[in-house]
Coordinates of C-alpha atoms in Angstrom, one line a residue:
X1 CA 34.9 -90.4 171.9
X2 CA 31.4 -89.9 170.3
X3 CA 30.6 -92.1 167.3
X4 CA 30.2 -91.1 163.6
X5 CA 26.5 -90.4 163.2
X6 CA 26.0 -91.3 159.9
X7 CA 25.1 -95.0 159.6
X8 CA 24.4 -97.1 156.4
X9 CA 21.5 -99.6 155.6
X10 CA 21.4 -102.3 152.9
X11 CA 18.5 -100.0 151.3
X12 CA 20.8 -96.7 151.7
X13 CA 18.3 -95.4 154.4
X14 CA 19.4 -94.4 157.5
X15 CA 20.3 -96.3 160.2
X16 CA 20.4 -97.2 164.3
X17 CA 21.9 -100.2 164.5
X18 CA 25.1 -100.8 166.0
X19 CA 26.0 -102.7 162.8
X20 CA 25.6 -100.2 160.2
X21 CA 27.9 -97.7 162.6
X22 CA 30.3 -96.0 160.9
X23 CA 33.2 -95.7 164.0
X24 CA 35.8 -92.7 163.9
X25 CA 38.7 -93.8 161.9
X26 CA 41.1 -94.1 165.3
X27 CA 38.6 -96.8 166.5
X28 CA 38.3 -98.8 163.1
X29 CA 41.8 -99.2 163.0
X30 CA 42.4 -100.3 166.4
X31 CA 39.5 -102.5 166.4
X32 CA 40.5 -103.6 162.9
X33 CA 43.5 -104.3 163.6
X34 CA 42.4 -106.1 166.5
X35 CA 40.4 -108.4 164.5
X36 CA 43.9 -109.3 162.1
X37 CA 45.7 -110.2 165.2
X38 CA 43.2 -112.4 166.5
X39 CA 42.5 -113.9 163.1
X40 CA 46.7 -113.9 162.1
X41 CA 47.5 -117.0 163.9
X42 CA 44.5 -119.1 162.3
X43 CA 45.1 -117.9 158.8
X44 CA 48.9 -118.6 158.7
X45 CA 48.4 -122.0 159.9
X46 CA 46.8 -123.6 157.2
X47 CA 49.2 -122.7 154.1
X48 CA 51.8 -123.1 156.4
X49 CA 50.4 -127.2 157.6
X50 CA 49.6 -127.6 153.8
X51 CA 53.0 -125.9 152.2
X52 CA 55.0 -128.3 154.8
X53 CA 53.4 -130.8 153.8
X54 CA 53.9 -130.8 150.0
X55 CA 57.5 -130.2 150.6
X56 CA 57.5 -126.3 149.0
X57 CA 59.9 -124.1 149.6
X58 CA 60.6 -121.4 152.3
X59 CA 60.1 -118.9 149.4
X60 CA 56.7 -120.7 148.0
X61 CA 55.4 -120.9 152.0
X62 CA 55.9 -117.2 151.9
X63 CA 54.3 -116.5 149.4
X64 CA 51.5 -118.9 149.7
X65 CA 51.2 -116.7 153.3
X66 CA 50.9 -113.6 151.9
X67 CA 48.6 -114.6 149.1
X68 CA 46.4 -116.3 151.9
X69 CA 46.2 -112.7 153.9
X70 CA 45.9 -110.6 151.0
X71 CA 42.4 -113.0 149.6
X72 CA 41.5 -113.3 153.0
X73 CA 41.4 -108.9 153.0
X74 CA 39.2 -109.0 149.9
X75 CA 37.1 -111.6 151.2
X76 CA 36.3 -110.1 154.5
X77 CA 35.8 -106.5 152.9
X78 CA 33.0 -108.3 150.6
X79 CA 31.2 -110.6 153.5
X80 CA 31.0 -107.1 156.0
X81 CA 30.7 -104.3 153.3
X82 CA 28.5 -106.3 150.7
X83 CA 28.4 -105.7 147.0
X84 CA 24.6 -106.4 145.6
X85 CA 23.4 -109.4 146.8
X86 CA 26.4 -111.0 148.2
X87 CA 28.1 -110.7 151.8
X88 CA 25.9 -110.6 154.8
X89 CA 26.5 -107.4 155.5
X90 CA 27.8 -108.7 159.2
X91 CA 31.1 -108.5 161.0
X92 CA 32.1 -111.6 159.7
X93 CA 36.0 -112.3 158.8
X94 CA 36.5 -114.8 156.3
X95 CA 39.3 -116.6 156.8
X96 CA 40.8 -120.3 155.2
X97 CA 39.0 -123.4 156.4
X98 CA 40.2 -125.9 159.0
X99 CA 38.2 -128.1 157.3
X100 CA 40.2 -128.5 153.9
X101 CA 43.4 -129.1 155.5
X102 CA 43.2 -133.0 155.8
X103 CA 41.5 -133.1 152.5
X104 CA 44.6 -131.0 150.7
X105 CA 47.1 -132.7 151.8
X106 CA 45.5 -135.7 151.0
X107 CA 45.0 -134.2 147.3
X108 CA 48.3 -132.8 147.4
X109 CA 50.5 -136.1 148.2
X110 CA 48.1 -138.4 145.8
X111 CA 49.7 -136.0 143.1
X112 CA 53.1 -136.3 144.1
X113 CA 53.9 -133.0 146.1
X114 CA 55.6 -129.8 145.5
X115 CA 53.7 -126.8 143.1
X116 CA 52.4 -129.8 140.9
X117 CA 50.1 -130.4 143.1
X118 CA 48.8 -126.8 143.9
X119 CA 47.7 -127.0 140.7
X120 CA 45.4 -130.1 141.0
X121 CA 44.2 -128.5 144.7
X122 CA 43.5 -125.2 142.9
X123 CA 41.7 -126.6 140.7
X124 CA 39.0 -128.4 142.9
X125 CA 39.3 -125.4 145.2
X126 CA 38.0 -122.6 141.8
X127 CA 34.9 -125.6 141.3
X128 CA 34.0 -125.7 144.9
X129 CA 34.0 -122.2 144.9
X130 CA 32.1 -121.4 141.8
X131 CA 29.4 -124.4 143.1
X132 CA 29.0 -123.2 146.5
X133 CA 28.3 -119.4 144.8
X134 CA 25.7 -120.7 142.4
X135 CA 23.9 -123.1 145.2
X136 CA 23.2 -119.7 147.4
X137 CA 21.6 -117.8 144.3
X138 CA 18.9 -121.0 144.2
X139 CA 14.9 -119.5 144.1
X140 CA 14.2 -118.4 147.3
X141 CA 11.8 -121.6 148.4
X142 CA 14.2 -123.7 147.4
X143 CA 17.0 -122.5 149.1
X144 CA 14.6 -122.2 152.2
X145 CA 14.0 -126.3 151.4
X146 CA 17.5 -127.0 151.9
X147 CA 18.2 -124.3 155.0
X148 CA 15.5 -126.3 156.7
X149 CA 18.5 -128.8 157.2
X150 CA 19.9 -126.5 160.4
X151 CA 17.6 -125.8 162.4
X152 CA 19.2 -124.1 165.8
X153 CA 19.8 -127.7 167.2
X154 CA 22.3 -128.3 164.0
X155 CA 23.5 -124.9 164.0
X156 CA 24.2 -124.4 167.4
X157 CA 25.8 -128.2 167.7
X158 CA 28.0 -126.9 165.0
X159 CA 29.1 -123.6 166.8
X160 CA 30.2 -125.7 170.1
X161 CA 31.5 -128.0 168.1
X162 CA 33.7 -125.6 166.2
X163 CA 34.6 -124.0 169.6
X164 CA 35.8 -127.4 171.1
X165 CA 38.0 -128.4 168.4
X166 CA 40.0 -125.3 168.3
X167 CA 40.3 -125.0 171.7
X168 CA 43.3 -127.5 171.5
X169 CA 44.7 -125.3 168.5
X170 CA 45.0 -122.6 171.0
X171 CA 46.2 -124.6 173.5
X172 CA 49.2 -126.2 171.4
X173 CA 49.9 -122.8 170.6
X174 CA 50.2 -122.1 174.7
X175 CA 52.2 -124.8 174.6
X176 CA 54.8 -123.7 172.1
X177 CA 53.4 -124.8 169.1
X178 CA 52.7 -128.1 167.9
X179 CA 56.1 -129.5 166.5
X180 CA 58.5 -126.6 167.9
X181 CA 61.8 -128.1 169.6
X182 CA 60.3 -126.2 173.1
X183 CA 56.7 -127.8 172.8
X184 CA 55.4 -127.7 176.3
X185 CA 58.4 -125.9 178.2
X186 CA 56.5 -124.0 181.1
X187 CA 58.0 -120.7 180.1
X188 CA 55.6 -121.1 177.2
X189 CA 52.5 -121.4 179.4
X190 CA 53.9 -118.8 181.3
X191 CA 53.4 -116.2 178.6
X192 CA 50.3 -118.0 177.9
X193 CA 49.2 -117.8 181.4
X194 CA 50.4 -114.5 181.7
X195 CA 48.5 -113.1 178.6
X196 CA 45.4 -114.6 179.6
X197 CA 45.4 -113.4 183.2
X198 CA 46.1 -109.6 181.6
X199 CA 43.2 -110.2 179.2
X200 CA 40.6 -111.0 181.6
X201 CA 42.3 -108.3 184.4
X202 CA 40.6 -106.2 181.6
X203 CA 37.7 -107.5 181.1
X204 CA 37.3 -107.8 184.7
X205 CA 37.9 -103.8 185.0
X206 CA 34.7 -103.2 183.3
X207 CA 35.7 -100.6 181.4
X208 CA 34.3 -100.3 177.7
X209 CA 37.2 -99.4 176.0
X210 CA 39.6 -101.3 177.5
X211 CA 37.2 -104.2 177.8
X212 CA 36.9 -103.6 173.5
X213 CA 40.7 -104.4 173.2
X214 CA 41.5 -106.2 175.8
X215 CA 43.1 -109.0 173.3
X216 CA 45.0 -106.6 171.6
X217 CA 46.7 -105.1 174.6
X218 CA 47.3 -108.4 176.1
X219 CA 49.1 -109.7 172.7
X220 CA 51.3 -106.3 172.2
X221 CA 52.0 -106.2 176.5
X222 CA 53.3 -110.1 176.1
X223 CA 55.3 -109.5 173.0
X224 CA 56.8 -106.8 174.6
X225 CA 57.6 -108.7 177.7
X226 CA 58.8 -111.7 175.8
X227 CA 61.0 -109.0 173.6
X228 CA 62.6 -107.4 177.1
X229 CA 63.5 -111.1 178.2
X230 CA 64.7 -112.5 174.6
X231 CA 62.4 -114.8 173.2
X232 CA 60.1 -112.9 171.1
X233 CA 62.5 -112.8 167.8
X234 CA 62.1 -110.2 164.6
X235 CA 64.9 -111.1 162.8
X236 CA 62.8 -112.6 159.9
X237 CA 61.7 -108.8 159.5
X238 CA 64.9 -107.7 157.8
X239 CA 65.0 -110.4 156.0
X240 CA 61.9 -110.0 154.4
X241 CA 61.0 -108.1 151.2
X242 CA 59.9 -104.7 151.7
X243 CA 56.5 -105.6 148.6
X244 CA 55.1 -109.1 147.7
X245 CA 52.3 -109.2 145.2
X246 CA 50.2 -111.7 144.7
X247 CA 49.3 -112.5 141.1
X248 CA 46.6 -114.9 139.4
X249 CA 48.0 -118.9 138.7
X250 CA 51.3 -117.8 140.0
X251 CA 51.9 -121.9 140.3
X252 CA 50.6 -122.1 136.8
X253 CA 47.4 -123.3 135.0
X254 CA 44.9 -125.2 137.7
X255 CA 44.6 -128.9 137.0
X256 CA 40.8 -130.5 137.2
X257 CA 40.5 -133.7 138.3
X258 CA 37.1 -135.8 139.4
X259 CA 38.5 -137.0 142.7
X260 CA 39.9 -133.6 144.1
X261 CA 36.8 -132.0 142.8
X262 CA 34.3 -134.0 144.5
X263 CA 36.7 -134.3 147.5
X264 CA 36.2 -130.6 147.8
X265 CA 32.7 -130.0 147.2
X266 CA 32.3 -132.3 149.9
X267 CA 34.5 -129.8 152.3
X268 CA 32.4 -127.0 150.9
X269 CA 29.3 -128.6 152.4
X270 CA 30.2 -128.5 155.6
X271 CA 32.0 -125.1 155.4
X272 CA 28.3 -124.1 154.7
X273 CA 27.4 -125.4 157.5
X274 CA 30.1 -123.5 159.8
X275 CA 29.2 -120.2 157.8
X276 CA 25.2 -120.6 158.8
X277 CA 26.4 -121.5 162.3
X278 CA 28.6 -118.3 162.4
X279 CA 26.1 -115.9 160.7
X280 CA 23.5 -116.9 163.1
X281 CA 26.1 -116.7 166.3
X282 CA 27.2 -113.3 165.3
X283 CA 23.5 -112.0 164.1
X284 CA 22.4 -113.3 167.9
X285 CA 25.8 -111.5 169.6
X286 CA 25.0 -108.1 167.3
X287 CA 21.3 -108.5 167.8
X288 CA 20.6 -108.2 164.1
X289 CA 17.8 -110.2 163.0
X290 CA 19.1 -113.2 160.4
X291 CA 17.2 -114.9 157.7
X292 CA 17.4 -116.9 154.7
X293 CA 18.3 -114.5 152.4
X294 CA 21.1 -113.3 154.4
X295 CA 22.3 -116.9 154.8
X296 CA 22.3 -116.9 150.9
X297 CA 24.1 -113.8 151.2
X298 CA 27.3 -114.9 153.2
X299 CA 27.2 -118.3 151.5
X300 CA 27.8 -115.9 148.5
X301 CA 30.4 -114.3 150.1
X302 CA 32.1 -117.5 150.8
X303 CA 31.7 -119.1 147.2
X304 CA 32.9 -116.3 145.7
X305 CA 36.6 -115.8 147.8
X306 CA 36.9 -119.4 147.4
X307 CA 37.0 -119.4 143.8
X308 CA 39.1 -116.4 144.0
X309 CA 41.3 -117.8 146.2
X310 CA 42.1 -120.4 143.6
X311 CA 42.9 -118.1 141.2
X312 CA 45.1 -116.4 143.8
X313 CA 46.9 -119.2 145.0
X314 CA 44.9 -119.2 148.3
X315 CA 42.4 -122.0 149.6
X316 CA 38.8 -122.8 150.3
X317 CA 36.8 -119.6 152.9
X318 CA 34.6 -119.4 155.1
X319 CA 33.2 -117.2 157.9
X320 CA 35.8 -117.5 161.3
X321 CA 34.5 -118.7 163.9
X322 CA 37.3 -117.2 166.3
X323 CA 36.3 -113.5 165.5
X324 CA 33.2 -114.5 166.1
X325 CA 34.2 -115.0 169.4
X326 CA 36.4 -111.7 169.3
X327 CA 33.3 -109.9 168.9
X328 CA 31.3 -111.9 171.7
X329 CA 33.8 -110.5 173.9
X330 CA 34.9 -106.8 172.6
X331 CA 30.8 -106.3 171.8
X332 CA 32.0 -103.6 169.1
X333 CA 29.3 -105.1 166.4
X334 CA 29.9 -102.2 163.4
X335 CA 30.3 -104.4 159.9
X336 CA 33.3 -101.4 159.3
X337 CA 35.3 -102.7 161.6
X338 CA 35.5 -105.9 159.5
X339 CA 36.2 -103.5 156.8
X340 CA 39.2 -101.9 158.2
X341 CA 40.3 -105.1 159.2
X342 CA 40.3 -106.0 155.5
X343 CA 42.0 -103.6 154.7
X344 CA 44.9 -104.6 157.2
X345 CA 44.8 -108.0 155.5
X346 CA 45.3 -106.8 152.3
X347 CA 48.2 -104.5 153.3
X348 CA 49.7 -107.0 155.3
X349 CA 49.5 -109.7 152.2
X350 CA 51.0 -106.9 150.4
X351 CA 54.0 -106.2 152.6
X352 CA 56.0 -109.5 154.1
X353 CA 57.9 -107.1 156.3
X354 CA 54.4 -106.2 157.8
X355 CA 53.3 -109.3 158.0
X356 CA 56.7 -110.9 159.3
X357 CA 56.6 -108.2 162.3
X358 CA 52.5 -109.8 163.7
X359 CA 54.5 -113.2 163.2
X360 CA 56.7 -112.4 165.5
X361 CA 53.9 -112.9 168.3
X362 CA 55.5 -116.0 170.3
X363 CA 53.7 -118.8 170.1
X364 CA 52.9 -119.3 174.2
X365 CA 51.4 -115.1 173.9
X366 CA 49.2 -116.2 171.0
X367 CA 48.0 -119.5 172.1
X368 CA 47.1 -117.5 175.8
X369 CA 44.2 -115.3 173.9
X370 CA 43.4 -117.5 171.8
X371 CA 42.3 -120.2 174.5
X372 CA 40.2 -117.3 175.7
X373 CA 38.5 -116.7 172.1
X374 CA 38.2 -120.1 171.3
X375 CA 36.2 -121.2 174.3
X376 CA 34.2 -117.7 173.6
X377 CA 33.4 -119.5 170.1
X378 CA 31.9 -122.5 172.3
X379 CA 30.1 -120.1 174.5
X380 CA 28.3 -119.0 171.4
X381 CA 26.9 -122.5 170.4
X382 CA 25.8 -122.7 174.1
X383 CA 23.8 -119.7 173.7
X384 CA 22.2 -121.1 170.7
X385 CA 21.4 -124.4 172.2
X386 CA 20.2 -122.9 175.3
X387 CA 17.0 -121.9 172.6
X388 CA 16.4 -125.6 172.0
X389 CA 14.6 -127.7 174.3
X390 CA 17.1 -129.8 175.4
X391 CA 14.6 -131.7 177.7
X392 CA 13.7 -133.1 174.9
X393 CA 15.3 -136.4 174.5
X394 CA 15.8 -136.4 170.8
X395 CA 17.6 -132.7 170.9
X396 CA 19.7 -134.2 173.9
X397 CA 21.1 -137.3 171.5
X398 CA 21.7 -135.0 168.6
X399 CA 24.0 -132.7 170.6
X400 CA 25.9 -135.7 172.7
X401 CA 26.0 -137.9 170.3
X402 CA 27.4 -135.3 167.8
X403 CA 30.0 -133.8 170.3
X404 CA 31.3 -137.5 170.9
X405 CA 31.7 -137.9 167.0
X406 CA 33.5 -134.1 167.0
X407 CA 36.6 -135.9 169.8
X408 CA 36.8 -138.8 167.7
X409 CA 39.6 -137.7 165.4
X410 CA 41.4 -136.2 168.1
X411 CA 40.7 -138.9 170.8
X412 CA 41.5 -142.2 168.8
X413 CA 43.5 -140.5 165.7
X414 CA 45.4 -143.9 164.8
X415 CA 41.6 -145.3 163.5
X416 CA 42.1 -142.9 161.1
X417 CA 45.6 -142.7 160.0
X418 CA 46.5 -146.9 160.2
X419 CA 42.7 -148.5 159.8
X420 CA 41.3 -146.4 156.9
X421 CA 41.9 -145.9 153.4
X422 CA 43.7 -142.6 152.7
X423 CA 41.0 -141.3 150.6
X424 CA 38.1 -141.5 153.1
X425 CA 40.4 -141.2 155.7
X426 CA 41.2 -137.2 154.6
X427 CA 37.1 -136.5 154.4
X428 CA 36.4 -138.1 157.7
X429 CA 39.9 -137.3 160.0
X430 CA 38.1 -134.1 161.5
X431 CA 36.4 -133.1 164.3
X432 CA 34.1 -130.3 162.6
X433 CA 33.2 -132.7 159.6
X434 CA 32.2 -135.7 161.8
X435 CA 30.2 -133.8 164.2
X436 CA 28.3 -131.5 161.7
X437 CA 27.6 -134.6 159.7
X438 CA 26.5 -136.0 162.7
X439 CA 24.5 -132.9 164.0
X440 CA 22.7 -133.3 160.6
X441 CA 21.7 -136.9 160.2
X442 CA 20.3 -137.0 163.5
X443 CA 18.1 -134.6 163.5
X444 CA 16.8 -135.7 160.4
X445 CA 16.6 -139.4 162.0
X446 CA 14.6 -137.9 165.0
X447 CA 13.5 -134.7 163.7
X448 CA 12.8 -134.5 160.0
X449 CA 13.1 -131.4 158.4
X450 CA 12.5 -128.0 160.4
X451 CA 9.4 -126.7 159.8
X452 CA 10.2 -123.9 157.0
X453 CA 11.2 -120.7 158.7
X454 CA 12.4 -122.6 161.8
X455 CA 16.2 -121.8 160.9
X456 CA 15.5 -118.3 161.7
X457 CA 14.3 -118.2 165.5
X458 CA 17.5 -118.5 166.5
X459 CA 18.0 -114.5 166.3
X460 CA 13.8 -114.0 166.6
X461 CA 14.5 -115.8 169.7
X462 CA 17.9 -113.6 171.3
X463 CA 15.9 -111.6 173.4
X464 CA 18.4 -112.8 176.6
X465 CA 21.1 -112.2 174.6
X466 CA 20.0 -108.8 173.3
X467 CA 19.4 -107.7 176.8
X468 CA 22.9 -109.1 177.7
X469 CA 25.0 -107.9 175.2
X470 CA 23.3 -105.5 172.7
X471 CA 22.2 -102.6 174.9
X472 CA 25.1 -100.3 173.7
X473 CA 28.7 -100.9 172.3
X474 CA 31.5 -100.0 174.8
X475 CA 31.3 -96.3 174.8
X476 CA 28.2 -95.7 172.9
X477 CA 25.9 -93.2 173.2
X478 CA 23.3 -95.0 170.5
X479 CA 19.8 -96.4 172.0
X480 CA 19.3 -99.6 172.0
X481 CA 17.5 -102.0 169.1
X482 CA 14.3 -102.8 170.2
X483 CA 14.2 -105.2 172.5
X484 CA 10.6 -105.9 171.4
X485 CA 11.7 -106.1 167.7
X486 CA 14.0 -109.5 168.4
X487 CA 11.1 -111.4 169.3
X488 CA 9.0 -110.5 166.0
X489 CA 9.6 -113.5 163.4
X490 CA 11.6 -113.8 160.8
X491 CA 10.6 -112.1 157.4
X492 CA 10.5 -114.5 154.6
X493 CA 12.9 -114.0 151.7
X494 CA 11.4 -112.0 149.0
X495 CA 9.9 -114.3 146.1
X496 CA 12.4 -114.3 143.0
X497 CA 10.0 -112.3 141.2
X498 CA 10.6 -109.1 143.1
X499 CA 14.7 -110.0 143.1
X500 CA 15.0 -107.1 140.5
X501 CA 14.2 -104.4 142.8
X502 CA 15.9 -105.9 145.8
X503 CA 19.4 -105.9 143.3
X504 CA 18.4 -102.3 143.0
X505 CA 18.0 -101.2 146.1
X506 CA 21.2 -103.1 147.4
X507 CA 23.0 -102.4 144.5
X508 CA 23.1 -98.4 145.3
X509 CA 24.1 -99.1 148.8
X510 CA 27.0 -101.4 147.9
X511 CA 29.6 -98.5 146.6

């Protein structure tokens, strides 16, 4: 089917690029919706660890899940579509941080459980979020000053590392999910086996389309088998409410406290870390060229739906790393797919029977494709690294060293839970914080700062990648970027003194 052939531009000029392609409406939706299956699993899993955790209801779990998708809708329709000078303008789903879970709970019990201590979380969650928005709107030099901290050896460190550590989510899933009475039954690996097989059967086909939702058709063909042979269950579905609407403080007023606040800022730094890792992953996958400025941008994005999703009973955001590998695989780079896949959130968070029917998924079919995505995730921070000069002993210990921090928690997880105080112990208890932080402080040990502008060769530098991937999406009849163009250098952010007519200029191409 031909594509649209208008395209939109941040400046509201025309546009080539695959990104600003506005799809027929059949194939946002089924890409969208693609994106909201791959994503579901991930999103539900955090209110769900946390809500257990604090002892809430089945009621409050609900509705912390549907207040979760419908924030996560309005999030991801901001960091793809843009609105002035915030969102990247990428195909970048936000989604709720791995990273806060640890640090929640930890908040959570130290206030004695149940919706009281929502309050206090949501609370340090509306700060985090309103600091990590005003950090990205520093001057541009200064917020080129503090990028220099990730240069691609940090970012791309951070991208495998993310990659590695959900691996394991995906495979629990496989598995049966972590906890369930049939954890690691073969019947589960079966339909994980069996999804992952039909997944890469696709792929293997070569053809666009199919190849484009190849995870979609193996999670609806392994529902469906698990249906026909009775374990794939939707009776929640007719128990569920037909309209669920998420209001502001539904728990009540949010509680500040110093601790919880600082406790989350913390989180927030190294979910800025994951978001520049992401925006650079997907800019190299896309082959759009990524700066500082749209750093800024999606570090924007992600302050502002973490403050909202305070007031909306919702957690701390960030840019998901697993649709990043969705679109590594599918190579469908338009933003507006991200768009409509917002929109799907939204609904879904507005409609539990909806949402009940994609939880429905069995756990073994979900945990098959997302294996598949999740390695796809550390593919990405391979890519990136493969631009560093790994013969260079320094770069080698920073990315070792760091990925043997990054198994820590998960290789020797009683040093944290019996041998550690059970403040530091829910900062430091996670793989993506202790190898980010680790990724960091090496390279500054053996590397200083990154020359300024260094944090954006990692997309100068994609021309492999470009020639790989970015040709033409599946089914495209749109020339290709110029491969020429990926090698020019990153433009500098424009000095604040010329902001006003950037805000202008975006500003009409927002709406």
């Amino acid at each position: 089917m031909a594509r649209v052939a208008a395209r939109l531009s941040e400046n509201g000029e025309r546009s080539t690029h695959p990104v600003d392609e506005v799809l027929p409406l059949p194939k946002l939706a089924l890409y969208g919706f693609q994106h909201v299956l791959a994503f579901y699993a991930g999103a539900v899993i955090v209110p769900i660890i946390v809500g257990n955790a604090l002892k809430l209801s089945p009621e409050q779990l609900v509705y912390l899940i549907n207040a979760d998708l419908f924030t996560c809708g309005i999030a991801s329709i901001i960091q793809a579509w843009g609105i002035g000078r915030i969102g990247a303008r990428l195909p970048l789903i936000q989604g709720v941080t791995f990273t806060a879970v640890s640090p929640m709970i930890a908040i959570g019990l130290g206030a004695g459980g149940g919706t009281a201590a929502l309050l206090v979380i949501y609370g340090a969650v509306i700060t985090a979020g309103i600091a990590t928005f005003a950090f990205a709107w520093l001057p541009a030099k200064a917020f080129r000053a503090v990028m220099r901290l990730f240069p691609p050896v940090v970012t791309g460190t951070v991208i495998t590392v993310l990659g590695i550590v959900l691996i394991p989510v995906g495979l629990n899933d496989a598995a049966g999910g972590l906890g369930s009475p049939d954890f690691g039954d073969p019947k589960n690996f079966a339909y994980a086996g069996g999804t992952m097989l039909f997944i890469l059967v696709l792929m293997k086909l070569g053809k666009p389309f199919l190849s484009s939702i190849s995870i979609l058709l193996g999670l609806v063909v392994g529902t469906t088998v698990a249906f026909l042979l009775g374990d794939a269950k939707f009776g929640d579905v007719s128990n569920s409410d037909w309209v669920g609407v998420s209001t502001p403080f539904h728990f009540g007023v949010p509680k500040f406290e110093w601790f919880p606040i600082v406790l989350m800022l913390i989180v927030m730094l190294i979910t800025m870390v994951e978001t520049t890792g992401d925006t650079y992953a997907v800019g190299d996958i896309v082959g759009k060229e990524v700066d500082s400025e749209t750093v800024a941008r999606a570090l924007r994005a992600d302050g502002a739906a973490t403050a909202l999703g305070g007031v909306l009973n919702s957690f701390p955001y960030v840019a998901f790393a697993e649709n990043v590998g969705l679109v590594r695989m599918t190579k469908v780079k338009s933003r507006f797919v991200v768009v409509a896949a917002g929109v799907f959130m939204i609904i879904l968070g507005l409609l539990p029977k909806a949402a009940a029917i994609v939880a429905a998924v069995p756990h073994g079919v979900l945990g098959g494709a997302a294996t598949v995505m999740f390695a796809m995730v550390a593919l990405a921070g391979i890519q990136t690294l493969a631009k560093v000069d790994l013969k260079e002993e320094k770069n080698a210990l920073i990315v070792g060293v760091s990925l043997a921090f990054a198994l820590l928690p998960a290789t020797v997880p009683v040093f944290f839970t019996k041998h550690m105080d059970a403040d530091l112990s829910s900062l430091l208890n996670s793989g993506v914080t202790l190898g980010a932080t680790a990724a960091i402080v090496l390279n500054l040990v053996f590397n200083g700062l990154a020359k300024d502008g260094a944090h954006d060769t990692p997309v100068a530098g994609a021309q492999a990648l470009a020639d790989a991937e970015v040709d033409t999406a599946p089914g495209s009849d749109a020339p290709a970027p110029d491969a020429a163009k990926a090698e020019l250098p990153a433009q500098p952010v424009a000095a604040p003194a010329g902001a006003e007519k950037a805000d202008d200029a975006e500003t009409s191409s927002a709406g």
